[in-house]
């Protein structure tokens, strides 16, 4: 049941959107849709973070720098925007204090009896370890379980990716199993752990849970 879907409003529910801010040790974290004018910032950060991203990201064709040249962004951006308009994806930029600091994507949005999607993310290495990804995932979870109308979110993580597993656990995702030789990453078929979260497991909102745990605040509090 994937593909084009609109709510009763006649639009993809939850898109376009701007989420947050919430306050972390790094500053104010917000999520917004990708923009055509992100080309240079996206390119600079992706090239700078090549070594920290390659071990965890799907294998791509061709040289990293060429794939992440600013000229590669318009076609990628148009694919992402098309999927967003069709209701199958939420391609979001993570901003810290108004500056592009990473990306968070909700993909393969399925409707009907599943109401499920996957979540993936990356954060600039200069910004890590200060709660940015956790805040971004919590904002996205609340959006998906609220306006977007999903029931379940899934995340697949390599067993060695301790930081990503920590992010998911902090927001409430639970480990469901091991997917053997699941995805082609860094030119090899890598096992992945399957994490998931359903609406029943959230008490209040994911952001509330992190506020109660002392991991986030709201601006002005
Ligand atoms: N062992 C154990 N815990 C670790 C380690 C480690 N080696 N490294 C970091 N952590 C913990 C941190 O201590 C922190 O937990 P804490 O708040 O309890 O101390 C947690 O991991 C990280 O939380 P955040 O600060 O919210 O996350 P951050 O903003 O640093 O971003 C991310 C984490 C997204 C994984 C970043 O490191 C990154 O972009 N990595 C490269 C790309 C990547 O791996 N993306 C995720 C792929 S899997 C997926 O998308 C579902």
Tab-separated table of N, CA, C and O in Angstrom, residues 38-95:
chain	number	residue	atom	x	y	z
A	38	UNK	N	20.353	24.490	-0.738
A	38	UNK	CA	21.228	23.777	0.209
A	38	UNK	C	22.472	23.209	-0.476
A	38	UNK	O	23.326	22.616	0.211
A	39	UNK	N	22.584	23.357	-1.792
A	39	UNK	CA	23.626	22.645	-2.554
A	39	UNK	C	25.024	22.797	-1.951
A	39	UNK	O	25.711	21.814	-1.682
A	40	UNK	N	25.455	24.018	-1.727
A	40	UNK	CA	26.845	24.223	-1.289
A	40	UNK	C	27.079	23.705	0.123
A	40	UNK	O	28.097	23.081	0.405
A	41	UNK	N	26.154	23.970	1.015
A	41	UNK	CA	26.331	23.519	2.404
A	41	UNK	C	26.295	22.003	2.464
A	41	UNK	O	27.121	21.378	3.141
A	42	UNK	N	25.320	21.415	1.777
A	42	UNK	CA	25.206	19.949	1.738
A	42	UNK	C	26.512	19.352	1.214
A	42	UNK	O	27.082	18.440	1.826
A	43	UNK	N	27.006	19.886	0.102
A	43	UNK	CA	28.223	19.356	-0.510
A	43	UNK	C	29.412	19.472	0.438
A	43	UNK	O	30.148	18.495	0.661
A	44	UNK	N	29.593	20.636	1.039
A	44	UNK	CA	30.758	20.855	1.921
A	44	UNK	C	30.718	19.895	3.108
A	44	UNK	O	31.738	19.289	3.464
A	45	UNK	N	29.540	19.727	3.718
A	45	UNK	CA	29.450	18.859	4.896
A	45	UNK	C	29.611	17.383	4.519
A	45	UNK	O	30.257	16.623	5.242
A	46	UNK	N	29.016	16.972	3.411
A	46	UNK	CA	29.132	15.570	2.999
A	46	UNK	C	30.584	15.232	2.663
A	46	UNK	O	31.065	14.164	3.020
A	47	UNK	N	31.289	16.155	2.004
A	47	UNK	CA	32.695	15.887	1.648
A	47	UNK	C	33.556	15.896	2.909
A	47	UNK	O	34.388	15.015	3.118
A	48	UNK	N	33.328	16.833	3.786
A	48	UNK	CA	34.094	16.903	5.038
A	48	UNK	C	33.893	15.648	5.892
A	48	UNK	O	34.814	15.186	6.556
A	49	UNK	N	32.686	15.074	5.881
A	49	UNK	CA	32.351	13.940	6.753
A	49	UNK	C	32.487	12.576	6.057
A	49	UNK	O	32.011	11.567	6.577
A	50	UNK	N	33.155	12.567	4.920
A	50	UNK	CA	33.262	11.319	4.138
A	50	UNK	C	33.674	10.126	5.003
A	50	UNK	O	33.052	9.069	4.957
A	51	UNK	N	34.712	10.293	5.799
A	51	UNK	CA	35.244	9.141	6.544
A	51	UNK	C	34.308	8.649	7.639
A	51	UNK	O	34.304	7.461	7.964
A	52	UNK	N	33.517	9.541	8.220
A	52	UNK	CA	32.596	9.094	9.275
A	52	UNK	C	31.284	8.553	8.679
A	52	UNK	O	30.576	7.806	9.348
A	53	UNK	N	30.981	8.913	7.433
A	53	UNK	CA	29.714	8.462	6.829
A	53	UNK	C	29.853	7.152	6.065
A	53	UNK	O	28.948	6.298	6.110
A	54	UNK	N	30.974	6.961	5.371
A	54	UNK	CA	31.118	5.795	4.485
A	54	UNK	C	30.860	4.456	5.183
A	54	UNK	O	30.196	3.585	4.609
A	55	UNK	N	31.314	4.246	6.447
A	55	UNK	CA	31.091	2.919	7.043
A	55	UNK	C	29.629	2.585	7.309
A	55	UNK	O	29.295	1.421	7.572
A	56	UNK	N	28.745	3.598	7.264
A	56	UNK	CA	27.356	3.379	7.684
A	56	UNK	C	26.356	3.608	6.569
A	56	UNK	O	25.157	3.387	6.749
A	57	UNK	N	26.793	4.102	5.411
A	57	UNK	CA	25.832	4.486	4.363
A	57	UNK	C	25.842	3.523	3.186
A	57	UNK	O	26.866	2.916	2.884
A	58	UNK	N	24.691	3.379	2.496
A	58	UNK	CA	24.629	2.495	1.332
A	58	UNK	C	25.737	2.811	0.321
A	58	UNK	O	26.082	3.980	0.107
A	59	UNK	N	26.272	1.758	-0.279
A	59	UNK	CA	27.315	1.915	-1.290
A	59	UNK	C	26.759	2.711	-2.469
A	59	UNK	O	25.669	2.426	-2.955
A	60	UNK	N	27.517	3.715	-2.897
A	60	UNK	CA	27.087	4.509	-4.047
A	60	UNK	C	28.014	4.261	-5.221
A	60	UNK	O	29.099	3.695	-5.064
A	61	UNK	N	27.576	4.665	-6.402
A	61	UNK	CA	28.403	4.465	-7.593
A	61	UNK	C	29.270	5.694	-7.806
A	61	UNK	O	28.784	6.812	-7.778
A	62	UNK	N	30.549	5.460	-8.013
A	62	UNK	CA	31.446	6.565	-8.353
A	62	UNK	C	32.085	7.198	-7.138
A	62	UNK	O	31.796	6.865	-5.995
A	63	UNK	N	32.957	8.129	-7.442
A	63	UNK	CA	33.777	8.811	-6.453
A	63	UNK	C	32.916	9.664	-5.500
A	63	UNK	O	31.981	10.344	-5.924
A	64	UNK	N	33.230	9.615	-4.201
A	64	UNK	CA	32.448	10.334	-3.174
A	64	UNK	C	32.371	11.826	-3.476
A	64	UNK	O	31.302	12.445	-3.419
A	65	UNK	N	33.543	12.414	-3.799
A	65	UNK	CA	33.566	13.870	-4.042
A	65	UNK	C	32.683	14.233	-5.232
A	65	UNK	O	31.942	15.219	-5.182
A	66	UNK	N	32.741	13.429	-6.282
A	66	UNK	CA	31.930	13.730	-7.469
A	66	UNK	C	30.443	13.578	-7.139
A	66	UNK	O	29.618	14.420	-7.534
A	67	UNK	N	30.116	12.551	-6.366
A	67	UNK	CA	28.711	12.327	-6.012
A	67	UNK	C	28.162	13.418	-5.106
A	67	UNK	O	26.960	13.590	-4.988
A	68	UNK	N	29.093	14.104	-4.400
A	68	UNK	CA	28.659	15.133	-3.463
A	68	UNK	C	29.066	16.544	-3.895
A	68	UNK	O	29.049	17.477	-3.093
A	69	UNK	N	29.391	16.697	-5.174
A	69	UNK	CA	29.673	18.030	-5.720
A	69	UNK	C	28.353	18.823	-5.692
A	69	UNK	O	27.275	18.238	-5.829
A	70	UNK	N	28.426	20.157	-5.494
A	70	UNK	CA	27.177	20.937	-5.486
A	70	UNK	C	26.298	20.686	-6.715
A	70	UNK	O	25.063	20.734	-6.627
A	71	UNK	N	26.916	20.361	-7.845
A	71	UNK	CA	26.127	20.138	-9.067
A	71	UNK	C	25.305	18.854	-8.996
A	71	UNK	O	24.401	18.639	-9.811
A	72	UNK	N	25.603	17.962	-8.009
A	72	UNK	CA	24.832	16.728	-7.867
A	72	UNK	C	23.536	16.965	-7.095
A	72	UNK	O	22.630	16.128	-7.111
A	73	UNK	N	23.459	18.095	-6.382
A	73	UNK	CA	22.312	18.326	-5.491
A	73	UNK	C	20.981	18.547	-6.225
A	73	UNK	O	19.959	17.966	-5.827
A	74	UNK	N	20.934	19.381	-7.314
A	74	UNK	CA	19.612	19.652	-7.912
A	74	UNK	C	18.857	18.394	-8.318
A	74	UNK	O	17.648	18.294	-8.081
A	75	UNK	N	19.539	17.403	-8.896
A	75	UNK	CA	18.792	16.205	-9.308
A	75	UNK	C	18.368	15.385	-8.089
A	75	UNK	O	17.247	14.866	-8.036
A	76	UNK	N	19.250	15.287	-7.080
A	76	UNK	CA	18.875	14.572	-5.861
A	76	UNK	C	17.714	15.289	-5.170
A	76	UNK	O	16.729	14.670	-4.762
A	77	UNK	N	17.847	16.614	-5.080
A	77	UNK	CA	16.799	17.422	-4.457
A	77	UNK	C	15.462	17.209	-5.164
A	77	UNK	O	14.417	17.056	-4.527
A	78	UNK	N	15.491	17.151	-6.495
A	78	UNK	CA	14.210	17.018	-7.197
A	78	UNK	C	13.600	15.634	-6.974
A	78	UNK	O	12.379	15.505	-6.831
A	79	UNK	N	14.431	14.589	-6.847
A	79	UNK	CA	13.902	13.250	-6.527
A	79	UNK	C	13.268	13.270	-5.135
A	79	UNK	O	12.154	12.764	-4.912
A	80	UNK	N	13.986	13.882	-4.176
A	80	UNK	CA	13.483	13.923	-2.794
A	80	UNK	C	12.163	14.694	-2.723
A	80	UNK	O	11.206	14.266	-2.067
A	81	UNK	N	12.104	15.842	-3.409
A	81	UNK	CA	10.882	16.662	-3.364
A	81	UNK	C	9.718	15.932	-4.046
A	81	UNK	O	8.581	16.022	-3.595
A	82	UNK	N	10.043	15.198	-5.132
A	82	UNK	CA	8.979	14.463	-5.827
A	82	UNK	C	8.396	13.391	-4.907
A	82	UNK	O	7.186	13.220	-4.810
A	83	UNK	N	9.286	12.663	-4.213
A	83	UNK	CA	8.818	11.620	-3.277
A	83	UNK	C	8.006	12.253	-2.148
A	83	UNK	O	7.011	11.682	-1.690
A	84	UNK	N	8.451	13.426	-1.689
A	84	UNK	CA	7.727	14.092	-0.599
A	84	UNK	C	6.335	14.494	-1.060
A	84	UNK	O	5.349	14.299	-0.340
A	85	UNK	N	6.270	15.036	-2.265
A	85	UNK	CA	4.966	15.456	-2.788
A	85	UNK	C	4.052	14.248	-2.995
A	85	UNK	O	2.844	14.329	-2.799
A	86	UNK	N	4.644	13.115	-3.363
A	86	UNK	CA	3.856	11.893	-3.574
A	86	UNK	C	3.419	11.248	-2.266
A	86	UNK	O	2.639	10.313	-2.262
A	87	UNK	N	3.996	11.716	-1.146
A	87	UNK	CA	3.582	11.176	0.147
A	87	UNK	C	4.359	9.958	0.590
A	87	UNK	O	3.963	9.268	1.525
A	88	UNK	N	5.503	9.681	-0.057
A	88	UNK	CA	6.267	8.489	0.303
A	88	UNK	C	7.528	8.804	1.104
A	88	UNK	O	8.228	7.892	1.541
A	89	UNK	N	7.849	10.090	1.289
A	89	UNK	CA	9.092	10.443	1.970
A	89	UNK	C	8.976	11.804	2.649
A	89	UNK	O	8.214	12.661	2.194
A	90	UNK	N	9.740	11.979	3.744
A	90	UNK	CA	9.923	13.294	4.359
A	90	UNK	C	11.429	13.558	4.377
A	90	UNK	O	12.126	13.044	5.249
A	91	UNK	N	11.946	14.301	3.396
A	91	UNK	CA	13.384	14.565	3.335
A	91	UNK	C	13.718	15.859	4.091
A	91	UNK	O	13.465	16.958	3.600
A	92	UNK	N	14.285	15.723	5.280
A	92	UNK	CA	14.436	16.862	6.190
A	92	UNK	C	15.900	17.206	6.432
A	92	UNK	O	16.770	16.325	6.422
A	93	UNK	N	16.142	18.477	6.663
A	93	UNK	CA	17.467	18.965	7.070
A	93	UNK	C	17.423	19.210	8.576
A	93	UNK	O	16.451	19.768	9.100
A	94	UNK	N	18.489	18.765	9.277
A	94	UNK	CA	18.627	19.065	10.704
A	94	UNK	C	19.409	20.375	10.800
A	94	UNK	O	20.524	20.473	10.285
A	95	UNK	N	18.810	21.368	11.452
A	95	UNK	CA	19.521	22.628	11.673
A	95	UNK	C	19.853	22.769	13.157
A	95	UNK	O	19.044	22.413	14.022
